[in-house]
Amino acid sequence: MYYPRLLTPLDLGFTQLKNRVLMGSMHTNLEEAKNGFKRLASFYALRAEGGVGLIVTGGISPNVEGKLAPNRALMTSSNDVKDHQLITQAVHNVEGKICMQILHAGRYAYQKQIVAPSPLQSPIIPLTPRELSSVEVEQQISDFVNTAVLAQDAGYDGVEIMGSEGYLINQFIVKTTNHRQDEWGGSYQNRIRFAVEIVKQTRLRVGKNFIIIFRLSMLDLVDNGSSLEEVIMLAKAMELAGATIINTGIGWHESRVPTIASMVPPGTYASISQYVKSEIALPIVASNRINTPEVAENILENDWADMISMARPLLADSHFVVKAKNNKAEEINTCIGCNQACLDHIFLNKVATCLVNPFAAREEELALHPTNKPKHIAVVGAGPAGMAFSLYAAQRGHHVQLFEAEDSIGGQFNLAKRIPGKEDFYQTLRYFRNQLAKHKVKVHLNTLVDAAKLTAFDEVVIATGTKANLPDIGGIEHPSVVSYGDILTGKKLAGNNVAIIGAGGIAFDVAEYITNTVKPVDANAFAEHWGIDLKLRSNGGLKPVSYEEPIRNVFMLQRKIRKSGADLGKTTGWIHRTSLKNKKVSMLAGVDYEKIDAQGLHINIRKKPRVLNVDTIILCAGQVENDLYSQGLEPEKCHVIGGAHLAKGIDAQKAIEEAALLAIRI
Ligand code: FAD
Ligand code: SF4
């Protein structure tokens, strides 16, 4: 067996899990969409078929007050059970196991009926919660229990009680958010009573043979969060109350420390679970940024946990477990931690999917059916759009030839992979390289294809990406002006004083690249940099940070008068801004560019002239389409995708999604 610990069954006494992989809870927005439960049934069934030991659904609220937003799904009566039966039957039909998560948002609710242990507003929600009366606290507990019983009626194998990430239960546990004077506040025993009662009363109602997972916040990452001693006390109380499994929660949503984004080195937080594991007999699940079977196996080998929670990695690849089992880990489509199509979509009220797998959570709508008319297809450009299209078309049975001007596939991903914190982009390149070979796509590297030769193909797909936009500034030809590509490939070196023209995603990445001092793949260096105490010696696991002096002075400039990086993802933009602020990068908005000369960059900021005495000016001023071929080809058989089709706003998610949609219909 290739990952012997990960793939060993786990005996829970009354039931057995086929391996140690728990698919962590992810809200997809399908819960509230049209035909959502049918679509969720297919989504979960595919993951069960792919070998996951135990699935946990997205959070379902136990009552109206507990909803995260007005439209969010509830389970409060037998009327709600039928929909969920679609899910449980589909998963059980393929011999999977599934638990339903019960989530009460407490003060994280973005709706009028927001409640909490105390009337204290959270820094991330513009609403102040109403304090629950003692009677209402009891009611919340009954509502949790009622929902658990209904989940059992719906055929779930168990429930997960969401006790972490700063939601209601966590708000009761931590002193900062619980100022109550009654039996639900004050001492630690009183503050955990809410959590304990929920689990105890649930166990009484559901009987012995039903899984109860308690998601326990092991590292709150907020000031005055729980101490290690308290975390252990709570775990012991949960064991007594009747929990079956303890899952690890890391960080409250209001925490200002990255917990799952791409810059978190894989497995960083897993060691925290060992402190609970050594104190109780229940199986412990490690969590957060565990995205390869190697990292997972290593955590189990270190004896830090008994199971591994992976959520986004199973969006990225439904068959992660089967591939690991069959010694085909190199075929796993690895989650790169970008959050772009999953969490960011949730914040935009869109259905979650995955940047590297646009079919995720769209199992009912998008499928690559075998073609009955195989065609000869030429694809020009092997960036994300070209690689993805070639693979998907070949999977359908078309004969695909992929022409790339450079000496390797990947396009702009070959620049992105060099950015500290984006090392996982190498995994995407590895995935496509292996898959293109497996599906017999003929790849021609170092090839600037002759347009006349393209006419011989049945269809031509132009995926030649973008060219950097050259802004109209006097002196733009000055030797101090360089492209971001030259900096990232090391062809040119940045001096000590740098201006970056542009403040979009690439500008942020370039600024990170030229200011970086942290060894990104090292969990300890990452923890030092962000002030995380991975041994939980301080309450909540935060510690003071002392920033090193920046290695160069950097200005980041934009014409628009707005926050720099305003278009960055909702769940990651704040991290990029904080990181650069800590490195003293000056972000200037409302900039008009005057000229460039030996003195530096002459600008006006809101009509006030200023000279930035910089020795390097890096252009990140947008991109334009690089479509060289489509003019000369018959329009019916020529398709332009990715940045070559529309440069404005292009990113890898759009490029890969366009590729998928074209491959389905070609
Ligand atoms: P490209 O990636 O530009 O690929 C085009 C390919 O066509 C290239 O390989 C090129 O060599 C080839 N080509 C061009 N002309 C010819 C020709 N005549 N013949 C043969 N081949 C040709 N996006 C995200 O979504 N998330 C991120 O985190 C992210 N980070 C980024 C970080 C950096 C530093 C950069 C530079 C980009 C980042 N992007 C990110 C953007 C993303 O990589 C691009 O949007 C995406 O690569 C566009 O894909 P594409 O296939 O359309 O074009
Ligand atoms: Fe992972 Fe990004 Fe896909 Fe989300 S969108 S699952 S973070 S690769």
mmCIF file of N, CA, C and O and ligand atoms in Angstrom, residues 312 315-316 335-342 353-356, ligand 2:
data_model
loop_
_atom_site.group_PDB
_atom_site.id
_atom_site.type_symbol
_atom_site.label_atom_id
_atom_site.label_comp_id
_atom_site.label_asym_id
_atom_site.label_seq_id
_atom_site.Cartn_x
_atom_site.Cartn_y
_atom_site.Cartn_z
ATOM 1 N N ARG A 312 -11.087 21.510 0.086
ATOM 2 C CA ARG A 312 -10.850 22.006 -1.272
ATOM 3 C C ARG A 312 -10.103 20.995 -2.160
ATOM 4 O O ARG A 312 -10.391 20.902 -3.360
ATOM 5 N N LEU A 315 -12.537 19.205 -4.040
ATOM 6 C CA LEU A 315 -13.177 19.960 -5.123
ATOM 7 C C LEU A 315 -12.269 19.844 -6.346
ATOM 8 O O LEU A 315 -12.725 19.603 -7.465
ATOM 9 N N ALA A 316 -10.979 20.029 -6.090
ATOM 10 C CA ALA A 316 -10.000 20.008 -7.180
ATOM 11 C C ALA A 316 -9.928 18.637 -7.839
ATOM 12 O O ALA A 316 -9.744 18.529 -9.058
ATOM 13 N N CYS A 335 -5.146 20.969 -5.324
ATOM 14 C CA CYS A 335 -5.706 22.281 -4.953
ATOM 15 C C CYS A 335 -4.549 23.232 -4.675
ATOM 16 O O CYS A 335 -3.637 22.920 -3.915
ATOM 17 N N ILE A 336 -4.597 24.414 -5.299
ATOM 18 C CA ILE A 336 -3.495 25.369 -5.147
ATOM 19 C C ILE A 336 -3.792 26.446 -4.091
ATOM 20 O O ILE A 336 -3.059 27.423 -3.973
ATOM 21 N N GLY A 337 -4.871 26.265 -3.360
ATOM 22 C CA GLY A 337 -5.159 27.180 -2.240
ATOM 23 C C GLY A 337 -5.518 28.598 -2.657
ATOM 24 O O GLY A 337 -5.417 29.528 -1.861
ATOM 25 N N CYS A 338 -5.966 28.779 -3.913
ATOM 26 C CA CYS A 338 -6.204 30.145 -4.422
ATOM 27 C C CYS A 338 -7.513 30.751 -3.917
ATOM 28 O O CYS A 338 -7.654 31.978 -3.880
ATOM 29 N N ASN A 339 -8.473 29.923 -3.560
ATOM 30 C CA ASN A 339 -9.813 30.356 -3.107
ATOM 31 C C ASN A 339 -10.642 31.045 -4.188
ATOM 32 O O ASN A 339 -11.763 31.495 -3.923
ATOM 33 N N GLN A 340 -10.105 31.163 -5.388
ATOM 34 C CA GLN A 340 -10.748 32.005 -6.399
ATOM 35 C C GLN A 340 -12.131 31.524 -6.820
ATOM 36 O O GLN A 340 -13.029 32.335 -6.993
ATOM 37 N N ALA A 341 -12.256 30.208 -7.019
ATOM 38 C CA ALA A 341 -13.537 29.711 -7.539
ATOM 39 C C ALA A 341 -14.368 29.046 -6.445
ATOM 40 O O ALA A 341 -15.532 28.746 -6.673
ATOM 41 N N CYS A 342 -13.776 28.827 -5.282
ATOM 42 C CA CYS A 342 -14.562 28.202 -4.213
ATOM 43 C C CYS A 342 -15.038 29.276 -3.244
ATOM 44 O O CYS A 342 -16.102 29.838 -3.409
ATOM 45 N N THR A 353 -17.017 26.433 -7.344
ATOM 46 C CA THR A 353 -16.432 25.397 -8.196
ATOM 47 C C THR A 353 -14.931 25.460 -7.936
ATOM 48 O O THR A 353 -14.519 25.851 -6.837
ATOM 49 N N CYS A 354 -14.112 25.099 -8.914
ATOM 50 C CA CYS A 354 -12.675 25.056 -8.648
ATOM 51 C C CYS A 354 -11.904 25.602 -9.840
ATOM 52 O O CYS A 354 -12.233 25.271 -10.981
ATOM 53 N N LEU A 355 -10.893 26.394 -9.565
ATOM 54 C CA LEU A 355 -10.078 26.958 -10.651
ATOM 55 C C LEU A 355 -9.460 25.851 -11.497
ATOM 56 O O LEU A 355 -9.494 25.915 -12.725
ATOM 57 N N VAL A 356 -8.903 24.829 -10.848
ATOM 58 C CA VAL A 356 -8.215 23.790 -11.616
ATOM 59 C C VAL A 356 -9.163 22.673 -12.072
ATOM 60 O O VAL A 356 -8.748 21.784 -12.802
HETATM 61 FE FE1 SF4 B 2 -8.379 24.865 -4.379
HETATM 62 FE FE2 SF4 B 2 -8.428 27.137 -5.800
HETATM 63 FE FE3 SF4 B 2 -9.872 25.014 -6.517
HETATM 64 FE FE4 SF4 B 2 -10.556 26.422 -4.367
HETATM 65 S S1 SF4 B 2 -10.541 27.130 -6.468
HETATM 66 S S2 SF4 B 2 -10.480 24.208 -4.540
HETATM 67 S S3 SF4 B 2 -8.556 26.897 -3.575
HETATM 68 S S4 SF4 B 2 -7.656 25.163 -6.477
#
